[in-house]
């Protein structure tokens, strides 16, 4: 059994957090490969180490003295080292970085040092080996991860060992350091899990998994216990703050379960994400999660006989395409078709689009409705089951919420309703309470 466990910035923020991480790792001997982020914030007002490193580089770039920022960075790691009584020669490491910095260090190398120090310290604390990401995580010349080479190299280097790997960076073909996009340690963890064919990829953060709805809207929402990648994609597309796609792709490809856990509440099972779940208990909870976004505009074109006019919808869509405006949904009627677009993106071209539709299609009438929100109820269990949409629409009706638009994907993984912006929060709450409590 092999678990690859990635610990995010808040789990690495202080000596106290390091202690929690150690307890978690020691509680399960399968946690052999550990991936870590740079130290994150200890409080709301605190700074992430990576942000400070970017700031440090900006100082150098513009010729401003960076001593103050550098000491903030150095002190954080000094503190962790001394509080935990670690054997790492942190002063020598910091002095080496300082001299590199004075000689002109690349931005990517400098900002990668947050993860580098975290991993050095954590490896020492756990009694694991430090395995630098540059020794296996390889980029191709075009800046994309060379998966084949990276997987083979990690397998060779880490098999049978207990190692701590710094997240967020790897090596270009010429050996120079390159960082992934922000939050990239998630990607490193997923790549490591995929390379080593781990039984599970654990992603330890400061929340107990993915919540069924935004806690700023629904009070104390339940955690999603099991979610498929497709559902996750729907929810993140609709605005839920979850892992980005690059971070899940390597483990998804190999069908490795991804478990989101909370370092501050390790007993909580968190959320498990998989391609599919066999032998599911189909209980009353048809909905996996609810998410939504505000500020959409609906452009409705009315033209009698539209439904029998072949190519009409295509001509309308082509006009949107020409202006580079993405159409999110297209509910249609017999003699009308609506295009739902994001208002901020539509602002600069909506009147040109309407003008062009008017000239080319000569419709009876065009209507523009803005301040619309879309809310999606997402759930694999509602597919091909009668009654879910009835229940949802009835609940919204009983609560006086006027539905302005309805859309459902052909896979029946979601039901999307368009409502007035003013009804957005209430819609999320009504859907949540009608299916969850
Ligand atoms: N430290 C990096 C960042 O702040 C990467 C990570 O934490 O995943 O973006």
Coordinates of C-alpha atoms and ligand atoms in Angstrom, one line a residue:
X1 CA 0.0 0.0 0.0
X2 CA 1.4 3.4 -1.0
X3 CA -0.1 6.8 -0.2
X4 CA 1.3 9.9 -1.7
X5 CA 0.4 12.8 0.7
X6 CA 0.7 16.4 -0.3
X7 CA 0.6 19.1 2.4
X8 CA -0.4 22.6 1.4
X9 CA 0.9 25.9 2.7
X10 CA -1.2 26.2 5.8
X11 CA -0.1 22.7 6.9
X12 CA 3.5 23.9 6.6
X13 CA 3.1 27.4 8.1
X14 CA 4.7 26.9 11.5
X15 CA 6.4 24.4 13.9
X16 CA 3.0 23.7 15.4
X17 CA 1.7 22.7 11.9
X18 CA 4.8 20.6 11.2
X19 CA 4.0 18.6 14.4
X20 CA 0.4 17.9 13.1
X21 CA 1.8 16.8 9.8
X22 CA 4.3 14.4 11.5
X23 CA 1.4 12.9 13.6
X24 CA -0.6 12.3 10.4
X25 CA 2.3 10.7 8.6
X26 CA 3.2 8.5 11.5
X27 CA -0.4 7.3 12.0
X28 CA -0.2 5.4 8.7
X29 CA 2.9 3.6 7.4
X30 CA 1.5 3.7 3.9
X31 CA 2.3 7.5 3.8
X32 CA 5.7 7.0 2.3
X33 CA 5.9 9.8 -0.3
X34 CA 5.3 13.3 1.0
X35 CA 5.0 16.4 -1.2
X36 CA 5.1 19.8 0.5
X37 CA 4.3 23.4 -0.3
X38 CA 6.1 26.5 0.9
X39 CA 5.1 27.8 4.3
X40 CA 1.7 29.6 4.1
X41 CA -0.1 32.1 6.3
X42 CA -0.3 31.5 10.1
X43 CA -3.0 34.1 10.4
X44 CA -5.1 36.3 8.1
X45 CA -2.6 39.1 8.3
X46 CA 0.4 36.9 7.7
X47 CA 2.2 36.3 4.4
X48 CA 2.8 33.3 2.2
X49 CA 6.4 32.5 1.8
X50 CA 6.0 32.3 -2.0
X51 CA 4.5 35.7 -2.1
X52 CA 7.4 37.1 -0.1
X53 CA 9.9 35.4 -2.5
X54 CA 8.2 37.0 -5.5
X55 CA 8.3 40.3 -3.7
X56 CA 12.0 39.7 -3.0
X57 CA 12.7 39.2 -6.7
X58 CA 10.7 42.3 -7.6
X59 CA 13.0 44.3 -5.2
X60 CA 16.1 43.0 -6.9
X61 CA 14.6 43.6 -10.3
X62 CA 13.9 47.3 -9.6
X63 CA 17.2 47.8 -7.6
X64 CA 15.5 48.2 -4.2
X65 CA 17.2 46.8 -1.2
X66 CA 15.6 43.4 -0.3
X67 CA 17.1 42.9 3.2
X68 CA 13.8 43.4 5.0
X69 CA 11.9 40.9 2.9
X70 CA 14.7 38.4 2.9
X71 CA 14.8 38.4 6.7
X72 CA 11.1 37.8 6.9
X73 CA 11.6 34.7 4.7
X74 CA 14.7 33.5 6.6
X75 CA 13.2 34.1 10.0
X76 CA 10.2 31.9 9.3
X77 CA 12.4 28.9 8.5
X78 CA 14.9 29.7 11.3
X79 CA 12.0 29.7 13.7
X80 CA 10.6 26.3 12.5
X81 CA 14.1 24.8 12.7
X82 CA 14.9 26.0 16.2
X83 CA 11.5 25.2 17.6
X84 CA 11.6 21.7 16.4
X85 CA 15.4 21.3 17.1
X86 CA 16.2 20.2 13.6
X87 CA 19.6 19.2 12.4
X88 CA 19.4 21.1 9.0
X89 CA 22.2 23.7 8.7
X90 CA 19.7 26.4 7.9
X91 CA 22.2 29.3 8.3
X92 CA 24.4 27.7 5.6
X93 CA 21.4 27.2 3.3
X94 CA 20.3 30.8 3.8
X95 CA 23.8 32.2 3.2
X96 CA 24.1 30.2 0.0
X97 CA 20.8 31.6 -1.2
X98 CA 21.7 35.1 -0.2
X99 CA 24.9 35.0 -2.2
X100 CA 23.1 33.5 -5.2
X101 CA 20.7 36.3 -4.9
X102 CA 23.4 38.9 -4.9
X103 CA 24.8 37.4 -8.1
X104 CA 21.5 37.5 -9.9
X105 CA 19.2 34.6 -9.4
X106 CA 16.3 33.7 -11.8
X107 CA 12.8 34.4 -10.6
X108 CA 11.8 30.8 -10.9
X109 CA 14.7 29.5 -8.9
X110 CA 14.2 32.1 -6.1
X111 CA 10.5 31.5 -5.7
X112 CA 11.0 27.7 -5.7
X113 CA 13.1 28.0 -2.5
X114 CA 10.0 28.2 -0.4
X115 CA 9.1 24.6 -1.3
X116 CA 12.8 23.6 -1.2
X117 CA 13.3 24.7 2.4
X118 CA 9.9 23.2 3.5
X119 CA 11.0 19.9 2.1
X120 CA 14.5 20.0 3.6
X121 CA 13.1 20.8 7.1
X122 CA 10.2 18.3 6.9
X123 CA 12.5 15.5 5.7
X124 CA 14.8 16.1 8.6
X125 CA 11.9 16.2 11.1
X126 CA 10.4 12.9 9.8
X127 CA 13.7 11.1 9.3
X128 CA 12.7 10.7 5.6
X129 CA 15.1 11.3 2.7
X130 CA 14.9 14.7 0.9
X131 CA 14.3 14.1 -2.8
X132 CA 14.7 17.3 -4.9
X133 CA 12.1 17.8 -7.6
X134 CA 14.8 18.8 -10.1
X135 CA 16.0 15.2 -10.0
X136 CA 12.8 13.8 -11.5
X137 CA 10.2 16.4 -12.5
X138 CA 11.2 17.3 -16.0
X139 CA 9.8 19.9 -18.4
X140 CA 10.0 19.7 -22.1
X141 CA 11.4 22.7 -24.1
X142 CA 7.8 24.0 -24.6
X143 CA 7.4 24.3 -20.8
X144 CA 5.0 21.3 -20.4
X145 CA 5.7 18.5 -18.1
X146 CA 7.5 15.6 -19.7
X147 CA 5.4 12.9 -18.0
X148 CA 7.1 9.9 -19.4
X149 CA 10.6 10.9 -18.4
X150 CA 9.4 12.3 -15.0
X151 CA 7.5 9.2 -14.1
X152 CA 10.3 6.9 -15.0
X153 CA 12.8 8.9 -13.1
X154 CA 10.7 9.1 -10.0
X155 CA 9.9 5.4 -10.0
X156 CA 13.7 4.8 -10.2
X157 CA 14.5 7.2 -7.4
X158 CA 11.6 6.8 -4.9
X159 CA 10.6 3.2 -5.1
X160 CA 10.7 1.5 -1.7
X161 CA 11.9 4.7 0.0
X162 CA 10.4 7.2 2.3
X163 CA 10.9 10.6 0.8
X164 CA 9.9 14.2 1.1
X165 CA 9.6 16.1 -2.2
X166 CA 9.3 19.9 -2.7
X167 CA 6.2 20.8 -4.8
X168 CA 5.8 23.5 -7.3
X169 CA 8.9 23.2 -9.4
X170 CA 11.0 21.0 -11.7
X171 CA 13.9 21.2 -14.2
X172 CA 14.0 22.4 -17.8
X173 CA 16.1 20.3 -20.2
X174 CA 19.1 22.5 -19.6
X175 CA 18.8 21.9 -15.8
X176 CA 17.5 25.3 -14.9
X177 CA 14.6 25.5 -12.5
X178 CA 11.1 26.2 -13.7
X179 CA 8.0 26.6 -11.5
X180 CA 4.5 25.4 -12.3
X181 CA 1.6 27.9 -12.1
X182 CA 0.6 29.2 -8.6
X183 CA -0.8 26.4 -6.4
X184 CA 1.3 24.0 -8.4
X185 CA 2.3 21.8 -5.5
X186 CA -1.0 20.1 -6.1
X187 CA 0.2 19.1 -9.5
X188 CA 3.5 17.8 -8.2
X189 CA 1.7 15.6 -5.7
X190 CA -0.6 14.3 -8.5
X191 CA 2.3 13.6 -10.8
X192 CA 4.2 11.7 -8.0
X193 CA 1.1 9.7 -7.2
X194 CA 0.6 8.8 -10.9
X195 CA 4.3 8.0 -11.4
X196 CA 4.4 5.6 -8.5
X197 CA 0.9 4.1 -9.1
X198 CA -0.1 5.1 -5.6
X199 CA -3.2 3.5 -4.0
X200 CA -4.4 7.0 -3.1
X201 CA -3.3 10.6 -3.5
X202 CA -4.1 12.5 -0.3
X203 CA -4.2 16.3 -0.5
X204 CA -4.0 17.8 3.0
X205 CA -5.3 21.3 3.3
X206 CA -7.1 23.4 5.9
X207 CA -10.7 22.4 5.0
X208 CA -12.4 19.0 5.5
X209 CA -13.0 18.3 1.8
X210 CA -15.3 19.9 -0.7
X211 CA -18.4 21.5 0.7
X212 CA -21.8 20.9 -0.9
X213 CA -22.4 24.6 -1.3
X214 CA -20.6 27.9 -0.6
X215 CA -20.5 28.4 3.2
X216 CA -20.9 32.2 2.6
X217 CA -24.3 31.4 1.3
X218 CA -25.5 28.2 3.1
X219 CA -24.8 28.0 6.8
X220 CA -22.6 25.1 7.7
X221 CA -23.1 23.0 4.5
X222 CA -22.3 19.3 4.5
X223 CA -19.1 17.9 3.1
X224 CA -19.3 16.0 -0.1
X225 CA -18.1 12.5 0.8
X226 CA -17.8 11.1 -2.8
X227 CA -17.6 13.0 -6.0
X228 CA -16.7 12.0 -9.6
X229 CA -14.3 13.9 -11.7
X230 CA -17.1 14.9 -14.1
X231 CA -19.2 16.3 -11.2
X232 CA -16.2 18.1 -9.9
X233 CA -15.7 19.7 -13.3
X234 CA -19.3 20.8 -13.4
X235 CA -19.0 22.4 -10.0
X236 CA -15.7 24.2 -10.7
X237 CA -17.0 25.4 -14.1
X238 CA -19.9 26.9 -12.2
X239 CA -17.6 28.8 -9.9
X240 CA -17.0 26.4 -6.9
X241 CA -13.4 26.8 -5.6
X242 CA -12.0 23.4 -6.0
X243 CA -8.7 21.9 -7.3
X244 CA -7.8 23.1 -10.8
X245 CA -7.8 20.6 -13.6
X246 CA -4.1 20.3 -14.1
X247 CA -3.9 19.1 -10.5
X248 CA -6.3 16.2 -11.0
X249 CA -5.4 15.1 -14.5
X250 CA -2.4 12.9 -13.7
X251 CA -4.3 10.9 -11.0
X252 CA -7.5 10.9 -13.0
X253 CA -5.7 9.3 -15.9
X254 CA -4.6 6.4 -13.8
X255 CA -7.9 6.2 -11.8
X256 CA -6.2 6.9 -8.5
X257 CA -8.6 8.1 -5.8
X258 CA -7.9 11.6 -4.7
X259 CA -8.7 12.3 -1.0
X260 CA -9.0 15.9 0.2
X261 CA -8.2 16.0 4.0
X262 CA -7.8 18.6 6.7
X263 CA -4.5 18.7 8.6
X264 CA -6.3 20.5 11.4
X265 CA -9.1 17.8 11.7
X266 CA -7.3 14.6 10.6
X267 CA -10.1 12.4 11.9
X268 CA -12.5 13.8 9.3
X269 CA -12.6 11.5 6.2
X270 CA -12.8 14.5 3.8
X271 CA -13.8 14.1 0.2
X272 CA -12.9 11.2 -2.1
X273 CA -12.8 12.0 -5.9
X274 CA -12.8 9.2 -8.4
X275 CA -13.8 8.4 -12.0
X276 CA -16.8 6.4 -10.7
X277 CA -18.0 4.7 -7.6
X278 CA -19.1 1.1 -7.8
X279 CA -21.9 -0.4 -5.7
X280 CA -23.1 3.0 -4.7
X281 CA -25.7 3.3 -2.0
X282 CA -28.4 5.3 -3.7
X283 CA -29.9 7.2 -0.9
X284 CA -32.2 10.1 -0.9
X285 CA -29.4 12.6 -1.6
X286 CA -29.5 12.9 -5.3
X287 CA -27.5 16.1 -5.4
X288 CA -23.8 16.1 -4.9
X289 CA -23.2 19.8 -4.8
X290 CA -24.6 23.2 -5.8
X291 CA -22.7 26.1 -7.3
X292 CA -23.5 29.1 -9.3
X293 CA -22.4 32.4 -10.8
X294 CA -23.9 35.9 -11.1
X295 CA -24.1 38.3 -13.9
X296 CA -25.1 36.7 -17.1
X297 CA -27.0 38.3 -20.0
X298 CA -29.6 36.5 -22.1
X299 CA -30.1 37.6 -25.7
X300 CA -33.4 36.2 -27.0
X301 CA -34.1 36.3 -30.7
X302 CA -37.8 36.0 -31.8
X303 CA -38.7 35.2 -35.4
X304 CA -41.8 33.4 -36.5
X305 CA -41.1 30.2 -38.4
X306 CA -37.6 30.0 -36.9
X307 CA -37.9 26.3 -36.0
X308 CA -38.4 25.3 -39.6
X309 CA -35.7 27.6 -40.9
X310 CA -32.7 25.4 -41.3
X311 CA -29.4 27.1 -40.3
X312 CA -31.0 29.9 -38.3
X313 CA -29.4 29.0 -35.0
X314 CA -26.1 28.5 -36.7
X315 CA -26.2 32.0 -38.2
X316 CA -26.9 33.5 -34.8
X317 CA -24.1 31.5 -33.2
X318 CA -21.7 32.5 -35.9
X319 CA -22.2 36.1 -35.1
X320 CA -21.3 35.5 -31.5
X321 CA -18.3 33.5 -32.6
X322 CA -17.2 36.3 -34.9
X323 CA -17.1 38.6 -31.9
X324 CA -15.2 36.1 -29.8
X325 CA -18.0 35.8 -27.3
X326 CA -18.6 32.4 -25.8
X327 CA -22.2 31.3 -25.5
X328 CA -22.7 29.3 -22.3
X329 CA -26.3 28.0 -22.8
X330 CA -28.8 28.1 -25.7
X331 CA -32.3 27.4 -24.5
X332 CA -34.7 27.4 -27.5
X333 CA -38.4 27.7 -28.1
X334 CA -40.4 27.1 -31.3
X335 CA -40.0 30.6 -32.6
X336 CA -37.2 31.9 -30.3
X337 CA -33.7 31.1 -29.3
X338 CA -31.8 32.5 -26.3
X339 CA -28.0 32.8 -26.0
X340 CA -26.8 33.1 -22.4
X341 CA -23.4 34.9 -22.1
X342 CA -21.3 36.3 -19.3
X343 CA -22.1 40.0 -18.9
X344 CA -18.6 41.2 -18.4
X345 CA -17.4 39.6 -21.6
X346 CA -20.5 40.7 -23.5
X347 CA -20.2 44.4 -22.4
X348 CA -17.9 45.4 -25.2
X349 CA -19.6 43.8 -28.1
X350 CA -23.3 43.0 -27.3
X351 CA -24.7 45.9 -29.3
X352 CA -22.6 45.1 -32.4
X353 CA -23.9 41.5 -32.1
X354 CA -27.5 42.6 -31.8
X355 CA -27.1 44.9 -34.8
X356 CA -25.6 42.2 -36.9
X357 CA -28.4 39.7 -35.9
X358 CA -30.9 42.4 -36.9
X359 CA -29.3 43.0 -40.3
X360 CA -28.7 39.4 -41.3
X361 CA -31.7 37.5 -39.8
X362 CA -34.3 40.3 -39.8
X363 CA -36.0 38.9 -36.6
X364 CA -39.3 40.0 -35.3
X365 CA -37.8 41.1 -32.1
X366 CA -34.7 40.9 -29.9
X367 CA -34.7 41.0 -26.2
X368 CA -31.8 41.5 -23.8
X369 CA -32.1 40.6 -20.2
X370 CA -29.3 41.1 -17.8
X371 CA -28.5 40.7 -14.1
X372 CA -29.2 36.9 -14.4
X373 CA -27.5 34.3 -12.3
X374 CA -27.1 30.7 -13.1
X375 CA -27.2 28.0 -10.4
X376 CA -26.4 24.4 -11.1
X377 CA -27.5 21.4 -9.0
X378 CA -24.9 18.7 -9.8
X379 CA -25.4 15.0 -9.1
X380 CA -24.5 11.8 -10.8
X381 CA -27.4 10.1 -9.0
X382 CA -30.1 12.2 -10.5
X383 CA -29.3 11.0 -14.0
X384 CA -32.2 9.1 -15.6
X385 CA -34.3 9.3 -12.4
X386 CA -37.7 10.8 -12.6
X387 CA -38.7 13.4 -10.0
X388 CA -35.5 15.4 -9.3
X389 CA -36.3 18.4 -11.5
X390 CA -39.9 18.4 -10.4
X391 CA -38.8 18.6 -6.8
X392 CA -36.3 21.3 -7.5
X393 CA -38.7 23.5 -9.5
X394 CA -41.5 23.0 -7.0
X395 CA -39.2 24.1 -4.2
X396 CA -38.2 27.2 -6.0
X397 CA -41.8 28.0 -6.9
X398 CA -42.9 27.6 -3.3
X399 CA -40.3 30.0 -2.3
X400 CA -41.4 32.7 -4.8
X401 CA -38.3 32.4 -7.0
X402 CA -39.1 33.0 -10.6
X403 CA -37.1 30.7 -12.9
X404 CA -35.9 32.7 -16.0
X405 CA -34.2 29.8 -17.8
X406 CA -33.8 26.1 -17.5
X407 CA -31.0 24.0 -19.0
X408 CA -29.9 20.4 -18.5
X409 CA -26.9 18.7 -20.0
X410 CA -27.5 15.5 -22.1
X411 CA -25.7 13.5 -19.5
X412 CA -28.2 14.6 -16.9
X413 CA -25.4 15.4 -14.5
X414 CA -26.8 18.8 -13.8
X415 CA -29.9 20.9 -13.7
X416 CA -29.2 24.6 -14.4
X417 CA -31.6 27.4 -13.6
X418 CA -31.3 31.0 -14.5
X419 CA -32.7 33.4 -11.9
X420 CA -32.5 37.1 -11.2
X421 CA -29.3 38.2 -9.5
X422 CA -31.3 39.3 -6.5
X423 CA -32.6 35.7 -6.1
X424 CA -29.1 34.1 -6.4
X425 CA -28.3 33.3 -2.8
X426 CA -31.8 32.3 -2.0
X427 CA -31.9 29.9 -4.9
X428 CA -28.8 28.1 -3.7
X429 CA -30.2 27.9 -0.2
X430 CA -33.6 26.6 -1.4
X431 CA -32.1 23.9 -3.5
X432 CA -29.7 22.9 -0.8
X433 CA -32.4 22.6 1.9
X434 CA -34.9 20.8 -0.4
X435 CA -32.3 18.1 -1.1
X436 CA -30.1 17.9 1.9
X437 CA -32.0 18.6 5.1
Ligands
LIG1 N1 3.9 27.9 -3.0 C1 3.3 27.9 -4.3 C2 2.2 28.9 -4.4 O1 2.0 29.6 -3.4 C3 2.8 26.6 -4.8 C4 1.8 25.9 -3.8 O2 1.7 26.2 -2.7 O3 1.1 25.0 -4.3 O4 1.6 29.1 -5.4

